[in-house]
PDB file of C-alpha atoms in Angstrom:
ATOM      1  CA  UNK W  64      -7.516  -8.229  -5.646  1.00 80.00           C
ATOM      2  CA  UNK W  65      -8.632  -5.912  -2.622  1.00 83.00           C
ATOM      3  CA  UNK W  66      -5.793  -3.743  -2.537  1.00 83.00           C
ATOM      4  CA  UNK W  67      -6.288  -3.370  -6.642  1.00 86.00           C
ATOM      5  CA  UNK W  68      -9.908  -2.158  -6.407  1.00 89.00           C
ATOM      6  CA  UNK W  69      -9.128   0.353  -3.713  1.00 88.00           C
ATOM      7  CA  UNK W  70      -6.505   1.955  -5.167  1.00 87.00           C
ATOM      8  CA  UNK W  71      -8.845   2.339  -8.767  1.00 87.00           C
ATOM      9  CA  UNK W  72     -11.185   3.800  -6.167  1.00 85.00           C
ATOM     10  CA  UNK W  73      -8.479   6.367  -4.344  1.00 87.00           C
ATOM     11  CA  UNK W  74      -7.226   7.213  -8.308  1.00 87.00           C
ATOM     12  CA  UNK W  75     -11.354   7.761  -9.301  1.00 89.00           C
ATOM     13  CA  UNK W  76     -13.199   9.261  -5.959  1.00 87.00           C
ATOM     14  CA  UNK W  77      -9.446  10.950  -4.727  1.00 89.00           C
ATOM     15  CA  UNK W  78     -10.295  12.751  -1.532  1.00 86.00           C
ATOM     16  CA  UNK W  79     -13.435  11.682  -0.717  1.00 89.00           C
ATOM     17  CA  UNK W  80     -12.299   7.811  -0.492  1.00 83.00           C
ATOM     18  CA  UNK W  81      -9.256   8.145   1.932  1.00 87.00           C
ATOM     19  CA  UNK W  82     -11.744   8.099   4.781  1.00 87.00           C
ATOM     20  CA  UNK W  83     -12.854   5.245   4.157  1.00 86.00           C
ATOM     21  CA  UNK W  84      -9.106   3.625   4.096  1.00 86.00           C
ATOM     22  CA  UNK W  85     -10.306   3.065   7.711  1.00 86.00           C
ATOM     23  CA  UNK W  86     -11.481  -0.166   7.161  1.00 90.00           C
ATOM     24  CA  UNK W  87      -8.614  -1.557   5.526  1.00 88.00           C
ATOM     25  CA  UNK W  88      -5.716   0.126   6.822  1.00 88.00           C
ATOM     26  CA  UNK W  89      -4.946  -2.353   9.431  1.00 91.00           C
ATOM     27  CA  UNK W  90      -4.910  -5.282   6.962  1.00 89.00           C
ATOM     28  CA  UNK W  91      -2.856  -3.186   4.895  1.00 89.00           C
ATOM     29  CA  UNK W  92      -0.345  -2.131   7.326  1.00 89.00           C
ATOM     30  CA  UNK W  93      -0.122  -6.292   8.188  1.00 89.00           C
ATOM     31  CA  UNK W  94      -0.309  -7.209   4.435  1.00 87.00           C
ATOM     32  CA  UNK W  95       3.222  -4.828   4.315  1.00 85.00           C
ATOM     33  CA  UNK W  96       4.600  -6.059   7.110  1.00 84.00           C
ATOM     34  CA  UNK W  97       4.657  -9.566   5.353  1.00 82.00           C
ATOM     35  CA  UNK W  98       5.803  -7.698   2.276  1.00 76.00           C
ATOM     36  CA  UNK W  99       9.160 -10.346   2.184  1.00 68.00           C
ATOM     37  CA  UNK W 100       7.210 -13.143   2.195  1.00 71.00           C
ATOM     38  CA  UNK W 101       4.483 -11.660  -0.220  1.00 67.00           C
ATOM     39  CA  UNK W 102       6.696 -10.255  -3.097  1.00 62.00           C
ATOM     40  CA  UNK W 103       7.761 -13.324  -3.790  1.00 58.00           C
ATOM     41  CA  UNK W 104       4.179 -14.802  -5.035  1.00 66.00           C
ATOM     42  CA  UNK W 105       2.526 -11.433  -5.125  1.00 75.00           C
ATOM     43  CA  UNK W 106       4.401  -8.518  -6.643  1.00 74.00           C
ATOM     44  CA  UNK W 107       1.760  -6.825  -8.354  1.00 80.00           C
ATOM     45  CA  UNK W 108       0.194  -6.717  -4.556  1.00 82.00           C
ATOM     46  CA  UNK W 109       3.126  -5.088  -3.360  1.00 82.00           C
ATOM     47  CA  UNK W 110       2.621  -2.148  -6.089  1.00 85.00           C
ATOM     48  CA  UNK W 111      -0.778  -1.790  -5.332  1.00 87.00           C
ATOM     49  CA  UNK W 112      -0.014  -1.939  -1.351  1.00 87.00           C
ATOM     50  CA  UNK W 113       2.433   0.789  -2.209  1.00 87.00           C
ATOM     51  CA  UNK W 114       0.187   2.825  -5.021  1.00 90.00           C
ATOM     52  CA  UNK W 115      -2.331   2.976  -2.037  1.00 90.00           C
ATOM     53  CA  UNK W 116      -0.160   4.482   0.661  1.00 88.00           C
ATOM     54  CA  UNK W 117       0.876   6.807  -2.310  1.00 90.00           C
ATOM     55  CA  UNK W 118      -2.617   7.767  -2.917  1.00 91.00           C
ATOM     56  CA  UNK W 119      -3.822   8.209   1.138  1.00 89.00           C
ATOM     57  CA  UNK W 120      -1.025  10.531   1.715  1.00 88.00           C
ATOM     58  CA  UNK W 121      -1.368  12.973  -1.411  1.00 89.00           C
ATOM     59  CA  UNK W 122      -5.492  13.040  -1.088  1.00 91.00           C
ATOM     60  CA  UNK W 123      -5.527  13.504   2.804  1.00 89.00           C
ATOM     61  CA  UNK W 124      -7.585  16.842   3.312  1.00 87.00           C
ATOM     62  CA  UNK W 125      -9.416  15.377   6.130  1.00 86.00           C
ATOM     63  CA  UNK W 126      -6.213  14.446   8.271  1.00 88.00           C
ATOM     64  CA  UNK W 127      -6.303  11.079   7.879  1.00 88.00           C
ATOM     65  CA  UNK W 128      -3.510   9.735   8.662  1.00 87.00           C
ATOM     66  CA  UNK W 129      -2.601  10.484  12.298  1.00 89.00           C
ATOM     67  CA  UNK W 130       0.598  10.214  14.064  1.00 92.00           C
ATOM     68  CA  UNK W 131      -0.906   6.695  15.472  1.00 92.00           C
ATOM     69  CA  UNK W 132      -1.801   5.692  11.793  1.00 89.00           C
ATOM     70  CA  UNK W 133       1.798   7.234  10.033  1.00 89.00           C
ATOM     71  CA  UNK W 134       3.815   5.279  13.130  1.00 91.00           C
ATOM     72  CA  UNK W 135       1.979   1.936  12.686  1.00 91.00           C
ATOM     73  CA  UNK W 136       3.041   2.150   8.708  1.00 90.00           C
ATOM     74  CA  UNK W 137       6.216   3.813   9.091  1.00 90.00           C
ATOM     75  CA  UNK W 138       8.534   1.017   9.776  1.00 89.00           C
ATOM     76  CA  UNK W 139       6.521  -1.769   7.551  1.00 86.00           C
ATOM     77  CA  UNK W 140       7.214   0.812   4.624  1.00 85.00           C
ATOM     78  CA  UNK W 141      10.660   1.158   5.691  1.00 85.00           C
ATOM     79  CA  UNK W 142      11.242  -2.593   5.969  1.00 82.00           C
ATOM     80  CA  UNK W 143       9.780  -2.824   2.359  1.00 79.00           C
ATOM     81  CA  UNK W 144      12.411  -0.531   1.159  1.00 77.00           C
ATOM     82  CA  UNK W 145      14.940  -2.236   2.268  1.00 75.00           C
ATOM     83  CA  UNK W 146      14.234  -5.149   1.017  1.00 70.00           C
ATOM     84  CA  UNK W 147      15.974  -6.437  -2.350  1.00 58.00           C
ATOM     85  CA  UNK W 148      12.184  -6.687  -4.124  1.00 57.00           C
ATOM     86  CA  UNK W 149      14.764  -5.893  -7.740  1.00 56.00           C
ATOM     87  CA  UNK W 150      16.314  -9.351  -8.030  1.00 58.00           C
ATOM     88  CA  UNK W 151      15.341 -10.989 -11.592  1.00 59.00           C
ATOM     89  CA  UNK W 152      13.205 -13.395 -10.067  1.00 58.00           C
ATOM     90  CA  UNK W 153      10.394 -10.531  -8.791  1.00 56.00           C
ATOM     91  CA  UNK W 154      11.463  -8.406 -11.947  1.00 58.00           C
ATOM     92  CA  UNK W 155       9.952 -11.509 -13.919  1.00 61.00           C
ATOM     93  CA  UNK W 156       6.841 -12.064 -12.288  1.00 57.00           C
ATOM     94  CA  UNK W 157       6.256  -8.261 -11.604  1.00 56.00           C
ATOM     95  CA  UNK W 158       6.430  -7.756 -15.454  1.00 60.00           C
ATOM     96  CA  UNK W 159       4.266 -11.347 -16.346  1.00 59.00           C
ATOM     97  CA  UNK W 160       1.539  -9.256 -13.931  1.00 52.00           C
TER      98      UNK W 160
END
């Protein structure tokens, strides 16, 4: 539910809302970093985990994300793409979300 309501506010405020990512980016990098265990129960979370990153990279103006903040999501992200999140059973609940 978090991660939904900040990415509508990244698509609706854009720019001006990545600084405040701040306060959630931790929890977020954590959240992704559990992303095998999540996806299971949660996929639309994963989207909107993903949606998010999406969103604070193309809106950074301000320089957001550091080198400190791009390393600490880096391999999380990586992780998540590596992980077989296409099997039927995630396809299922990702489309009954």
């Amino acid at each position: 539910m978090l991660y939904t309501v900040v990415d509508h506010i990244l698509s609706v405020l854009k720019k001006f809302a990545v600084p405040y990512l701040s306060y959630v980016f931790k929890h977020l990098v954590g959240v992704l970093a559990k992303a095998n265990e999540v996806a299971i129960s949660h996929p639309s979370l994963i989207f909107h985990l993903v949606s998010v990153l999406n969103k604070c990279f193309q809106f950074d103006e301000m320089k957001f994300v550091s080198k400190e903040r791009y390393d600490m999501v880096l391999k999380p992200f990586i992780d998540l793409l590596s992980t077989k999140l296409d099997s039927p059973i995630h396809l299922r609940r990702l489309r009954a979300n």
